[in-house]
PDB file of C-alpha atoms in Angstrom:
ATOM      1  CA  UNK A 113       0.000   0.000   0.000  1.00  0.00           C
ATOM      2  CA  UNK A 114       1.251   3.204  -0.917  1.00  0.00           C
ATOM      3  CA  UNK A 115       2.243   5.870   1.779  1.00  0.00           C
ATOM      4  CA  UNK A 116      -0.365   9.214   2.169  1.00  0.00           C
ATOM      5  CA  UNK A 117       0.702  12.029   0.892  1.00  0.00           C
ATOM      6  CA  UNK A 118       2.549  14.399   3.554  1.00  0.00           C
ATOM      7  CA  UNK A 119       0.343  17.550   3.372  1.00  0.00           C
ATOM      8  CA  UNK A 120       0.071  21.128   4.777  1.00  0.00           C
ATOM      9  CA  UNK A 121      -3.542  20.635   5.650  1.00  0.00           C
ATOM     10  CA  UNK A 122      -5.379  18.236   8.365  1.00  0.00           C
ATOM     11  CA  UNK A 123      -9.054  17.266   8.756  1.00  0.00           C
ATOM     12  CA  UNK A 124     -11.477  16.669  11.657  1.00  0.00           C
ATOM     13  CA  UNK A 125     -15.602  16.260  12.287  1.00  0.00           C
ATOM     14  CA  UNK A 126     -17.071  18.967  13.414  1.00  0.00           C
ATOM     15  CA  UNK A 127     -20.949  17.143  12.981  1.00  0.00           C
ATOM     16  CA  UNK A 128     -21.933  15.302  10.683  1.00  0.00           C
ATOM     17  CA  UNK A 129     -21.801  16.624   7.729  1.00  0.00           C
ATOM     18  CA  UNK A 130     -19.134  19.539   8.696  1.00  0.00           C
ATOM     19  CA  UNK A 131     -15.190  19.556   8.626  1.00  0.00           C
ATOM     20  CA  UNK A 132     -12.519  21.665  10.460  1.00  0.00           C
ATOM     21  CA  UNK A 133      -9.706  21.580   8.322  1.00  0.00           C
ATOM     22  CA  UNK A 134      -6.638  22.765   9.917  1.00  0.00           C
ATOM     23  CA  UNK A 135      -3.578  24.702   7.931  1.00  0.00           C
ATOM     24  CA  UNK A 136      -0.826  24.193  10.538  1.00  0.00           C
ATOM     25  CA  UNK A 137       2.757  25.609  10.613  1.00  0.00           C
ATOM     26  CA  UNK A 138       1.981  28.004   7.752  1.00  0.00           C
ATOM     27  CA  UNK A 139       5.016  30.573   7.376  1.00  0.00           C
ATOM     28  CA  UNK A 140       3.141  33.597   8.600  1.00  0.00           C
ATOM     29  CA  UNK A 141       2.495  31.349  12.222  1.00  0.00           C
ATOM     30  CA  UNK A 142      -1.341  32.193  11.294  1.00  0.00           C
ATOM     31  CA  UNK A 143      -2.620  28.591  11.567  1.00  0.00           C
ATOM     32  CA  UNK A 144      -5.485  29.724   9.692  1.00  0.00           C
ATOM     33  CA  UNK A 145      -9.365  27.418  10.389  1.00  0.00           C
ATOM     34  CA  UNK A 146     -11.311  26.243   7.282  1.00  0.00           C
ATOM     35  CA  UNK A 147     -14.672  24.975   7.434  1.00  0.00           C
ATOM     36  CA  UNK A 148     -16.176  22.627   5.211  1.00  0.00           C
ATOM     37  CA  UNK A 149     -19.807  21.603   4.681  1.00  0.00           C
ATOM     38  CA  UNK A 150     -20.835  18.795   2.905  1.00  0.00           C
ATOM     39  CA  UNK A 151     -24.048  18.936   0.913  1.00  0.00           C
ATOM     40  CA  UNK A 152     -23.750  15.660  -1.488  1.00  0.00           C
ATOM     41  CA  UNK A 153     -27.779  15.648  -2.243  1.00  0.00           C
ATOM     42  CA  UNK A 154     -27.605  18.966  -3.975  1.00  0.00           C
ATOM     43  CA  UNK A 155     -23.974  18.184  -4.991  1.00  0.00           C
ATOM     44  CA  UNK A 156     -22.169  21.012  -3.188  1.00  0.00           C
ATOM     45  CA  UNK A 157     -19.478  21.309  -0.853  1.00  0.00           C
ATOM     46  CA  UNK A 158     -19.467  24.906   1.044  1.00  0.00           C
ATOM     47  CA  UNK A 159     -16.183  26.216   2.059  1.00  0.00           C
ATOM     48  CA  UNK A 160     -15.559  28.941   4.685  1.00  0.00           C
ATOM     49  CA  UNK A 161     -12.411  30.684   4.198  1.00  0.00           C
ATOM     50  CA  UNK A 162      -9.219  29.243   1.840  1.00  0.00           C
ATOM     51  CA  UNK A 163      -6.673  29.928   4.511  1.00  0.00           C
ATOM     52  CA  UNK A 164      -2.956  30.489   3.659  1.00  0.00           C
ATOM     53  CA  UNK A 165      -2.370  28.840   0.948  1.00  0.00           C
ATOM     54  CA  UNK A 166      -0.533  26.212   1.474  1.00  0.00           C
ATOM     55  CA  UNK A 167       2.675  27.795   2.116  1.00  0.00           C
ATOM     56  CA  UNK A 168       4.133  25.720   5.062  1.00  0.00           C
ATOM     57  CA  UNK A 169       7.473  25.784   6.866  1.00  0.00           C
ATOM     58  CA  UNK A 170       7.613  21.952   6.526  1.00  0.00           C
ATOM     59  CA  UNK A 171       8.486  19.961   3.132  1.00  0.00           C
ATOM     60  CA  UNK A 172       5.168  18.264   2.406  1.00  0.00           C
ATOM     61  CA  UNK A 173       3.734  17.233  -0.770  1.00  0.00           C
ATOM     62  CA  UNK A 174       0.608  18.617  -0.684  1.00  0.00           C
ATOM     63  CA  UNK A 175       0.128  22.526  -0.246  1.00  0.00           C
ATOM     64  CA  UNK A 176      -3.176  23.145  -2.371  1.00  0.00           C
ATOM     65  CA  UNK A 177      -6.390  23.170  -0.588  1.00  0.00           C
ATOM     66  CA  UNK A 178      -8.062  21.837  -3.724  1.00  0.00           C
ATOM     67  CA  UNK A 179      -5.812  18.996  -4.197  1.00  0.00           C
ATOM     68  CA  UNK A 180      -6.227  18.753  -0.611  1.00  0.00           C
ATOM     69  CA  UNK A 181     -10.365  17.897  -0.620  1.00  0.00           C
ATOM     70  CA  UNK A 182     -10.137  16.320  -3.015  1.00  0.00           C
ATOM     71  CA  UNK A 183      -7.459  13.579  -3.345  1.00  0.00           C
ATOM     72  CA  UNK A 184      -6.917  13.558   0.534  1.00  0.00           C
ATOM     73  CA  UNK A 185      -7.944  10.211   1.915  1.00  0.00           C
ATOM     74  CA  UNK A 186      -9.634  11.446   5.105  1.00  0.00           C
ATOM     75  CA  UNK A 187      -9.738   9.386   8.264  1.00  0.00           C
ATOM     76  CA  UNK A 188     -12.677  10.653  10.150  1.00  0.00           C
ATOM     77  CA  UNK A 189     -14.413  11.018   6.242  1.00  0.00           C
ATOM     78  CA  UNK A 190     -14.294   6.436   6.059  1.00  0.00           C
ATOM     79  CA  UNK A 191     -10.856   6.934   4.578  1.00  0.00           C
ATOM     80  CA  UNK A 192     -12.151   9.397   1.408  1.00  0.00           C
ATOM     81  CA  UNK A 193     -11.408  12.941   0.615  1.00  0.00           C
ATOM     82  CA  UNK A 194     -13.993  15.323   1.448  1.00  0.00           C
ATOM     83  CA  UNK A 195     -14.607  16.464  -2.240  1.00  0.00           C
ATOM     84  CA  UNK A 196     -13.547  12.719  -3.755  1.00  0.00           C
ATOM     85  CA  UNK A 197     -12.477  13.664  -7.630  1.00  0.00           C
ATOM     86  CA  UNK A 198     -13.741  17.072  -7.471  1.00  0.00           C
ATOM     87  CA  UNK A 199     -17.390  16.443  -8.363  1.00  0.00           C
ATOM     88  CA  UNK A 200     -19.370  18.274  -5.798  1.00  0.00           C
ATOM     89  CA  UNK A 201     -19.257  21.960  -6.854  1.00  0.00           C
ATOM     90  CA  UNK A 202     -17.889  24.202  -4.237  1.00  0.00           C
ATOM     91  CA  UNK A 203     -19.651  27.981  -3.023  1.00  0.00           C
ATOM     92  CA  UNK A 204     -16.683  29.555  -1.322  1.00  0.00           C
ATOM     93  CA  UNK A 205     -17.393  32.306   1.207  1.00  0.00           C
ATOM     94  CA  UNK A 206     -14.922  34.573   2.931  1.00  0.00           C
ATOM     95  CA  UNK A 207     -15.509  35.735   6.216  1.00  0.00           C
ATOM     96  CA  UNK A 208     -13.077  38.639   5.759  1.00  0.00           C
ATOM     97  CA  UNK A 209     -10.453  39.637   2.979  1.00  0.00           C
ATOM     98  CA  UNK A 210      -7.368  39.443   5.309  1.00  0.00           C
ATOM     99  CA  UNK A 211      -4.818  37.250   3.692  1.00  0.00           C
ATOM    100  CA  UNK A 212      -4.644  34.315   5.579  1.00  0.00           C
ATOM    101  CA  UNK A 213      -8.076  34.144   4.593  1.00  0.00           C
ATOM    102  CA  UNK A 214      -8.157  34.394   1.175  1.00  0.00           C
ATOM    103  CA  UNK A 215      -4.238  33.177  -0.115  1.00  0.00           C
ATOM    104  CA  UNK A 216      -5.729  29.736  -1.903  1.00  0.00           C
ATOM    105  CA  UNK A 217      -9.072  31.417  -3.118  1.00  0.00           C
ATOM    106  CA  UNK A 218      -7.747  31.633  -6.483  1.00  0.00           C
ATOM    107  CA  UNK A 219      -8.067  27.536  -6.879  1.00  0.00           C
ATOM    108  CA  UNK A 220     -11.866  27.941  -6.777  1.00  0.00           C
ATOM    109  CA  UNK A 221     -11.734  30.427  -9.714  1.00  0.00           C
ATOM    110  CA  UNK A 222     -15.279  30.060 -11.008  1.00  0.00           C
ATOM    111  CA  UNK A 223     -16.871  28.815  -8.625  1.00  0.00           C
ATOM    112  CA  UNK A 224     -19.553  30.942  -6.479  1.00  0.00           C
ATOM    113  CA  UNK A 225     -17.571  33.081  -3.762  1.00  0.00           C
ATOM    114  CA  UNK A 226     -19.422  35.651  -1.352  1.00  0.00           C
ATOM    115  CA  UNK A 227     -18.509  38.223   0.744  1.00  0.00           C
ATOM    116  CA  UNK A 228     -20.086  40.771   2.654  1.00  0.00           C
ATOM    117  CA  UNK A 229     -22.190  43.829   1.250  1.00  0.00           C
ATOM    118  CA  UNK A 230     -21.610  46.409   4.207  1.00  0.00           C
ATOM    119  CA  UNK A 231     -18.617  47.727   2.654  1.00  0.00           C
ATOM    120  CA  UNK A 232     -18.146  47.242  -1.088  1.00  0.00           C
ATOM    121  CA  UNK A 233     -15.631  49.849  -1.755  1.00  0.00           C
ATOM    122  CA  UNK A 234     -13.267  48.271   1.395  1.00  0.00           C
ATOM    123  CA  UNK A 235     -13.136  44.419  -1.257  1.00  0.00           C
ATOM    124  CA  UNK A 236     -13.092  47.400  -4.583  1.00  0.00           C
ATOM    125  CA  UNK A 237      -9.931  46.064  -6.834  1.00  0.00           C
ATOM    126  CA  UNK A 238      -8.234  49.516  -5.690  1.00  0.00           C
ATOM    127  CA  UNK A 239      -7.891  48.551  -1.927  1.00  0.00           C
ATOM    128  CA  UNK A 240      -8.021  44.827  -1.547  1.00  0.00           C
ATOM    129  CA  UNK A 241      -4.415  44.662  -1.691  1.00  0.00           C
ATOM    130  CA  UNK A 242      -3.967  46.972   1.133  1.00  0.00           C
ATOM    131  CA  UNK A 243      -7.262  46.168   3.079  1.00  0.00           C
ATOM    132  CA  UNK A 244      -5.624  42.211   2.310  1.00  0.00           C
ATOM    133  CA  UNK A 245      -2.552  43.230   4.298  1.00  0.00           C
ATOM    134  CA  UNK A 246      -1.113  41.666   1.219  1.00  0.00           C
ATOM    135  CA  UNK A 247       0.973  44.971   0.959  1.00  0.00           C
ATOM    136  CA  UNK A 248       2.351  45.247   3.951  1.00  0.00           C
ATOM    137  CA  UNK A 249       3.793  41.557   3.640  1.00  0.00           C
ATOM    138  CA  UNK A 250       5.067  42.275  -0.201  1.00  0.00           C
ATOM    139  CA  UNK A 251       3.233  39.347  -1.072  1.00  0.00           C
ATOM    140  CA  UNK A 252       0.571  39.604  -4.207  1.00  0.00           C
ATOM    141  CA  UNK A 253      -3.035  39.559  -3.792  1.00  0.00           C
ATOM    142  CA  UNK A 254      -4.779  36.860  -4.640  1.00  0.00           C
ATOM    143  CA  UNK A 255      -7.305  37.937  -7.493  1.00  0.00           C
ATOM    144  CA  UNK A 256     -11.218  37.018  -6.968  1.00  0.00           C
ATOM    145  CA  UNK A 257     -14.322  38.231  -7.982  1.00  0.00           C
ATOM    146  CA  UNK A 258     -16.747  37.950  -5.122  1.00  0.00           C
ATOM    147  CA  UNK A 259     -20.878  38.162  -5.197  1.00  0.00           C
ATOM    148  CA  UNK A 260     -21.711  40.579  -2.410  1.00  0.00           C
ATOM    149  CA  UNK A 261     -24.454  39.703  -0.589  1.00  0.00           C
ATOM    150  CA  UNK A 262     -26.591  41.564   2.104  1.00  0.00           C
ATOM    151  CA  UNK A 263     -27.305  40.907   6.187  1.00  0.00           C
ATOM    152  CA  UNK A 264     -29.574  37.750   6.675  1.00  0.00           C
ATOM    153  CA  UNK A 265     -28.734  36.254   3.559  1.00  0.00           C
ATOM    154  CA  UNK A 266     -29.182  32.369   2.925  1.00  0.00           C
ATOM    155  CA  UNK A 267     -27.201  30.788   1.200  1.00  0.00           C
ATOM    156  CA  UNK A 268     -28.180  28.125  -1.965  1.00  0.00           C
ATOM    157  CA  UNK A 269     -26.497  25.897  -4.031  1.00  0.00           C
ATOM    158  CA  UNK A 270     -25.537  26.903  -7.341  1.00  0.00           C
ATOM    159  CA  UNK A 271     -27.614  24.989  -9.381  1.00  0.00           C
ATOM    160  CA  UNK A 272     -30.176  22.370  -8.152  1.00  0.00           C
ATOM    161  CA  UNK A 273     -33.066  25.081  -8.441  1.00  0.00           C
ATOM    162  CA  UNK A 274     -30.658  26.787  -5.843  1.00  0.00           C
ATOM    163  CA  UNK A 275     -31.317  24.686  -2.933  1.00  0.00           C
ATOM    164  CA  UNK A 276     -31.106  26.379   0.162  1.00  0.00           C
ATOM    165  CA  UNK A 277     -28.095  25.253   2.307  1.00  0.00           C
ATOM    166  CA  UNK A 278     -29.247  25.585   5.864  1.00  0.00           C
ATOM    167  CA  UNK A 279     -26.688  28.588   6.213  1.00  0.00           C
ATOM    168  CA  UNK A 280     -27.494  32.676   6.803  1.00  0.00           C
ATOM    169  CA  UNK A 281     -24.826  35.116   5.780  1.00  0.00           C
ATOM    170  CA  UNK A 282     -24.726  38.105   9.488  1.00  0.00           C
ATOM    171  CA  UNK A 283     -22.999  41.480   8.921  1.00  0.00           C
ATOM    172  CA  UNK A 284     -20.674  41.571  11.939  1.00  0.00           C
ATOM    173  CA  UNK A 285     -18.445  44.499  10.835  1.00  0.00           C
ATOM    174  CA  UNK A 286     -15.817  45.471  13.713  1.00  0.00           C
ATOM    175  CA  UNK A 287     -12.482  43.704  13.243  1.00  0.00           C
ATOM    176  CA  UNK A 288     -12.826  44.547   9.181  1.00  0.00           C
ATOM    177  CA  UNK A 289     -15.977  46.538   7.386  1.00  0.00           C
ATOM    178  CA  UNK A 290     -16.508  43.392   5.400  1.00  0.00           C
ATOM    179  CA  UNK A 291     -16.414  41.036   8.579  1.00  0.00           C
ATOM    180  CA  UNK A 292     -19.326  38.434   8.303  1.00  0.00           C
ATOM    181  CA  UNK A 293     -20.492  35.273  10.800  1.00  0.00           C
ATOM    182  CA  UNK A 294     -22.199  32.294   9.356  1.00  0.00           C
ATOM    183  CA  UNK A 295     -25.032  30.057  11.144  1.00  0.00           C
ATOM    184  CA  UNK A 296     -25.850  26.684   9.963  1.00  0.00           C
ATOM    185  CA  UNK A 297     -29.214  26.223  11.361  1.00  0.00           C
ATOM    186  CA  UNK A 298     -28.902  22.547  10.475  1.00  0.00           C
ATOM    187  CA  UNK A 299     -25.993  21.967  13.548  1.00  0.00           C
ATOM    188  CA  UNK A 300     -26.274  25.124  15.569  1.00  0.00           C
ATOM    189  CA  UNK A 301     -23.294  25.755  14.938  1.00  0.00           C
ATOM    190  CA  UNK A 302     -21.893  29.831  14.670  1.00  0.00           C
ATOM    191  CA  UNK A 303     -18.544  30.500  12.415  1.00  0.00           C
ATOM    192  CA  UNK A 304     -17.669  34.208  13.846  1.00  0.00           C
ATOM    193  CA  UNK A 305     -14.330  34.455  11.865  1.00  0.00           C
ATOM    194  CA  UNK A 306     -11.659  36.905  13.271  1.00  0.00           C
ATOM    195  CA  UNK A 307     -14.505  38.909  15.407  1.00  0.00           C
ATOM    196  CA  UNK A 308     -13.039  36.770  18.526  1.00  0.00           C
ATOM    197  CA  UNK A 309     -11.118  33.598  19.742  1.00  0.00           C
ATOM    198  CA  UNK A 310      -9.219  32.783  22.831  1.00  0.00           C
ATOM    199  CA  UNK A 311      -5.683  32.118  23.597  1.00  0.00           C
ATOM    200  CA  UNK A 312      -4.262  34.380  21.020  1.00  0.00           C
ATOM    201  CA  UNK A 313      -4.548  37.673  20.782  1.00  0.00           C
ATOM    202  CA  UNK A 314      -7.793  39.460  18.956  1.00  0.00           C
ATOM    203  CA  UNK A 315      -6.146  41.826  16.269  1.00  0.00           C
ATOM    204  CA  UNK A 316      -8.076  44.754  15.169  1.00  0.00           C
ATOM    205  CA  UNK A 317      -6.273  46.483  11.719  1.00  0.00           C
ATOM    206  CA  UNK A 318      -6.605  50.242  11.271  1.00  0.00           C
ATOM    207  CA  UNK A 319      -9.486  49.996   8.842  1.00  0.00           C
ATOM    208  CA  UNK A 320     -11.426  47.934  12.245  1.00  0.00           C
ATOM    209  CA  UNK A 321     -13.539  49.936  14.956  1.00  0.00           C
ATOM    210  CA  UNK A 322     -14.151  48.651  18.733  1.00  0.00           C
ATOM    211  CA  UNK A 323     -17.053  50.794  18.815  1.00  0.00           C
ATOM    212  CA  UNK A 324     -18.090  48.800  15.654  1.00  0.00           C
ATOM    213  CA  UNK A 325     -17.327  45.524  16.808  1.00  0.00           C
ATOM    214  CA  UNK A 326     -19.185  46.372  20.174  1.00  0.00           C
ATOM    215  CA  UNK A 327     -22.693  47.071  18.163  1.00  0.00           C
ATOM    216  CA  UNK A 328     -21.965  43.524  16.622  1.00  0.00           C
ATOM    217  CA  UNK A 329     -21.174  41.842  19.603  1.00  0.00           C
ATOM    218  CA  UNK A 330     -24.703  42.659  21.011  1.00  0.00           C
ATOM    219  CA  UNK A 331     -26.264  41.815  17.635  1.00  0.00           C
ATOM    220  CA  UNK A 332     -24.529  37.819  18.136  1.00  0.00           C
ATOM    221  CA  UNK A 333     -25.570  38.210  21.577  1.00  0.00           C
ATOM    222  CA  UNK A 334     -29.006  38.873  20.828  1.00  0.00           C
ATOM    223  CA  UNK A 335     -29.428  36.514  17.924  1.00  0.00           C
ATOM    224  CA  UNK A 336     -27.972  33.441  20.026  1.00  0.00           C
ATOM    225  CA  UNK A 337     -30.308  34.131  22.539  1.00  0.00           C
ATOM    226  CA  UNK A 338     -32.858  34.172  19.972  1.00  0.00           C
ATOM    227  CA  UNK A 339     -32.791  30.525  19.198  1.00  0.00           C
ATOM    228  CA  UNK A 340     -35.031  28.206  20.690  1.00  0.00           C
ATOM    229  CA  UNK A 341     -33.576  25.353  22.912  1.00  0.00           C
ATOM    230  CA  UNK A 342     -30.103  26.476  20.880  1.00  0.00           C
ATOM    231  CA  UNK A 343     -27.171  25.103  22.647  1.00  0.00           C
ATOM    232  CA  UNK A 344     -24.954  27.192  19.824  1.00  0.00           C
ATOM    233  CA  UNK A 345     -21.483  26.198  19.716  1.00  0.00           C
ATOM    234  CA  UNK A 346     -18.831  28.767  18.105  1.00  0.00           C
ATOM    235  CA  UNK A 347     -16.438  27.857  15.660  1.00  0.00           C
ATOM    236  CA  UNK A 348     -13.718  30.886  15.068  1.00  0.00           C
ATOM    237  CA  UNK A 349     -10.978  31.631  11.913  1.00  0.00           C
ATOM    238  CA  UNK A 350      -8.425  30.439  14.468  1.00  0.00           C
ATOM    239  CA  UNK A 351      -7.977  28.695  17.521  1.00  0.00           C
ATOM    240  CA  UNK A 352     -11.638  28.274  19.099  1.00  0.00           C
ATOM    241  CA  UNK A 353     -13.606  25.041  17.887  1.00  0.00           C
ATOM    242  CA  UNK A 354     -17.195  24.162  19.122  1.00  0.00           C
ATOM    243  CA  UNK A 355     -17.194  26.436  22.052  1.00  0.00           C
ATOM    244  CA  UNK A 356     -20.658  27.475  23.641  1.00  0.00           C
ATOM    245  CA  UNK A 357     -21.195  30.490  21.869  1.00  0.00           C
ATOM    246  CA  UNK A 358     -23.135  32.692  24.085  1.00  0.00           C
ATOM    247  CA  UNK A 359     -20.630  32.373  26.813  1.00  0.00           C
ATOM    248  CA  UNK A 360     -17.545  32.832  23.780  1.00  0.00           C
ATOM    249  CA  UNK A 361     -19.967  36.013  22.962  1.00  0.00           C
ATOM    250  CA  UNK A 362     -20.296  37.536  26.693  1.00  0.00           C
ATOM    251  CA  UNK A 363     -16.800  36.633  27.417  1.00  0.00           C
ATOM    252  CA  UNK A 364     -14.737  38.628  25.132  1.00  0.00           C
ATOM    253  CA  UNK A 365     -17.003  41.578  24.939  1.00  0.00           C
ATOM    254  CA  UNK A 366     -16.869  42.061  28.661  1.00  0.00           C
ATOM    255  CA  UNK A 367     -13.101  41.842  28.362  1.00  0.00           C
ATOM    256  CA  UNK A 368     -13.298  44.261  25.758  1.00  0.00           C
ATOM    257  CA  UNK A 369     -15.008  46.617  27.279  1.00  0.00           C
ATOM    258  CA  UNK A 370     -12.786  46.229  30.333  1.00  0.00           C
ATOM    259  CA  UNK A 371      -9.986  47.511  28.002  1.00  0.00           C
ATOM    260  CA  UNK A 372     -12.362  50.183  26.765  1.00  0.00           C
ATOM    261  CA  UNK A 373     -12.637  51.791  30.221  1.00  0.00           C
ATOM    262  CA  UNK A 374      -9.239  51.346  31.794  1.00  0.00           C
ATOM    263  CA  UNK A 375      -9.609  48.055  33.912  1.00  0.00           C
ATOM    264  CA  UNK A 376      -7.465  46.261  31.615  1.00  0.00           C
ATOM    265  CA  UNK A 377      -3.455  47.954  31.293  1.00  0.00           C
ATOM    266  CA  UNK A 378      -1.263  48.149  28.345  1.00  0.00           C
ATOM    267  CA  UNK A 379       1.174  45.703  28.420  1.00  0.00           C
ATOM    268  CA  UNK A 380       3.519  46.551  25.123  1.00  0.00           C
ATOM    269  CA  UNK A 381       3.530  49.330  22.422  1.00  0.00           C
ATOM    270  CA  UNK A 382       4.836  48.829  18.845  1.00  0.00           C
ATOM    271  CA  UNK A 383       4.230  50.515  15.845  1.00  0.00           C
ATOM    272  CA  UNK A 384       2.178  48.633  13.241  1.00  0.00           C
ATOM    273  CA  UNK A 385       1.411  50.020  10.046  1.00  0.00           C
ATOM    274  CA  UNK A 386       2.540  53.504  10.827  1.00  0.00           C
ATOM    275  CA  UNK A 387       0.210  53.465  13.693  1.00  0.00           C
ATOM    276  CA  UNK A 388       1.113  53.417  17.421  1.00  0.00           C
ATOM    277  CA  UNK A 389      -0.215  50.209  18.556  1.00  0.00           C
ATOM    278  CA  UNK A 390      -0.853  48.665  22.310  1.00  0.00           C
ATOM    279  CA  UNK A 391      -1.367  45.374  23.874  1.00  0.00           C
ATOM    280  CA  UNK A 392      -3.635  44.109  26.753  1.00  0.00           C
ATOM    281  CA  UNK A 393      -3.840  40.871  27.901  1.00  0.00           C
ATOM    282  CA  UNK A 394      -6.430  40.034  30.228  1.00  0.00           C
ATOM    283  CA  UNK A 395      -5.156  38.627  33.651  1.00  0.00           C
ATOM    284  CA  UNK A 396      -5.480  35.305  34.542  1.00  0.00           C
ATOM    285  CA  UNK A 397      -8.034  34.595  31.352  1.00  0.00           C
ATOM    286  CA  UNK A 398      -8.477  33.790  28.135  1.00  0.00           C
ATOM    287  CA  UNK A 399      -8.168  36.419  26.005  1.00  0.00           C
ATOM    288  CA  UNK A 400      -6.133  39.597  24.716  1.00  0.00           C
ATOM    289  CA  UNK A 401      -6.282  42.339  22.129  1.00  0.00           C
ATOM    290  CA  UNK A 402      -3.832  43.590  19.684  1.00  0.00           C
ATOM    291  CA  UNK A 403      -4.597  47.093  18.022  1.00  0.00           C
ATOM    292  CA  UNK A 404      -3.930  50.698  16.992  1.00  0.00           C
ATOM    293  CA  UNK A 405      -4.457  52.866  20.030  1.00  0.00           C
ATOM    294  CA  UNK A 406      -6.560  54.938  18.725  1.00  0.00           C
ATOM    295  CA  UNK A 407      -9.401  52.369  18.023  1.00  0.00           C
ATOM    296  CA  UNK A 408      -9.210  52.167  22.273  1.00  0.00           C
ATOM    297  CA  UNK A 409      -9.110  55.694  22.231  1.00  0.00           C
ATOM    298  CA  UNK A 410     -11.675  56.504  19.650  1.00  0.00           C
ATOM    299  CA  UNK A 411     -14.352  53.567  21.556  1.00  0.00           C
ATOM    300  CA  UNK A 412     -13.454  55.749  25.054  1.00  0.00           C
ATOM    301  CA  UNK A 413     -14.748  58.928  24.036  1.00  0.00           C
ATOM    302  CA  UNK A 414     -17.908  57.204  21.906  1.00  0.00           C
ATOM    303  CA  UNK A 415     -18.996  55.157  24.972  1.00  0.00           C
TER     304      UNK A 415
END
């Protein structure tokens, strides 16, 4: 029997029918999460996020998502790649346009890829590669064409009379204008993107707004608490996987907002971006904030 291909990517079950799939030691120590639905009766595969793309500090043979679902022999999947051959037609939606987001979306060139609506000028074809971060790393910007879609919007199949897919689209600008969450109504499960995580710190770029990310904070709150009987689990662009959302949701805005009012103390300054930037990491919990010191400043004298 053949050895498996060594590979930049790893797989595990979420629920049933959804996949975390993992891009570890990439070279910009991002670590990036990518979610996969499967939807074989209406022969589509939906993809949240395409991660870094591939490029790994390790010598491994595989380093393109695509090849990735579908070649990979999965073991949690009964031993077969998530997309097996390619024949399940992939919707690709991107929770936000920062790189280690986006760097592989370029293998799903013509397929159906959606982004937010809030902003359109911030994804225009005149920003993306600064709004990427692409420029600040020298690296090129991938180039996509994405469908723009509004708040509340679900989420269909691309052909198959455009099945619905059991997923909503949520405008949660804050960390970027574009910044979306996705709920799959099927699971009850909530994919927040960078908005928050734990053990690493939350980084808010220039273009992001606390005050912002505070109005979408309640929003999630709200609309988790909204569900009926929902015991909604939170699923984040990196490090948090299945975590009981509401508490995820109360959590990091109360640390947050400790930050916002002084409780919490800066614990470095750099400059990031030409822009004086602090640090804050909560004591003794899980979570910490990286941003320009103005956003903090800015969120003060709104609130």
């Amino acid at each position: 029997m053949p050895l498996k291909k060594s590979s930049a990517f790893s797989a595990t079950r979420l629920a049933a029918d959804t996949f975390l799939v993992k891009e570890t030691d990439d070279i910009y120590s991002e670590n990036p999460h990518i979610y996969v639905k499967l939807v074989p009766l209406v022969n589509t595969i939906l993809l949240i996020d395409t991660g870094c793309g591939g490029k790994s500090n390790e010598d491994v043979e595989i380093t393109s998502l695509r090849e990735f679902l579908e070649t990979y022999e999965v073991e949690v999947n009964d031993g077969k790649a998530l997309n097996s051959g390619g024949f399940m037609k992939y919707v690709v939606v991107t929770t936000h346009c920062h790189y280690d987001h986006i760097l592989a979306i370029e293998q799903f060139q013509g397929s159906l890829i959606l982004a937010s609506s809030h902003s359109p000028s911030f994804l225009s074809k005149a920003n993306i590669a600064e709004h990427s971060l692409c420029n600040s790393l020298g690296i090129k910007t991938p180039s996509y064409d994405p469908t723009l879609v509004p708040h509340n919007f679900s989420i269909h199949s691309p052909d198959h009379d455009k099945t619905l897919l059991d997923v909503q689209i949520l405008h949660t600008p804050g960390h970027t204008p574009d910044e979306i969450a996705l709920y799959d109504t099927t699971n009850n499960l909530l994919y927040v993107g960078d908005t928050l995580y734990e053990d690493a710190p939350i980084i808010f770029p220039k273009e992001g707004s606390i005050v912002v990310w505070l109005a979408s904070m309640d929003f999630l709150i709200s609309f988790v608490q909204s569900i009926p009987n929902g015991q909604v689990l939170l699923n984040a662009g990196h490090c948090t996987v299945n975590k009981p959302a509401l508490d995820m949701l109360q959590s990091a805005k109360g640390f947050i907002v400790d930050v916002v009012e002084g409780k919490e103390k800066v614990v470095k300054r750099t400059m990031k971006r030409g822009e004086g930037t602090v640090e804050y990491r909560q004591m003794g919990g899980r979570f910490s904030l990286i941003c320009p010191e103005k956003l903090v400043l800015d969120a003060r004298k709104s609130l």
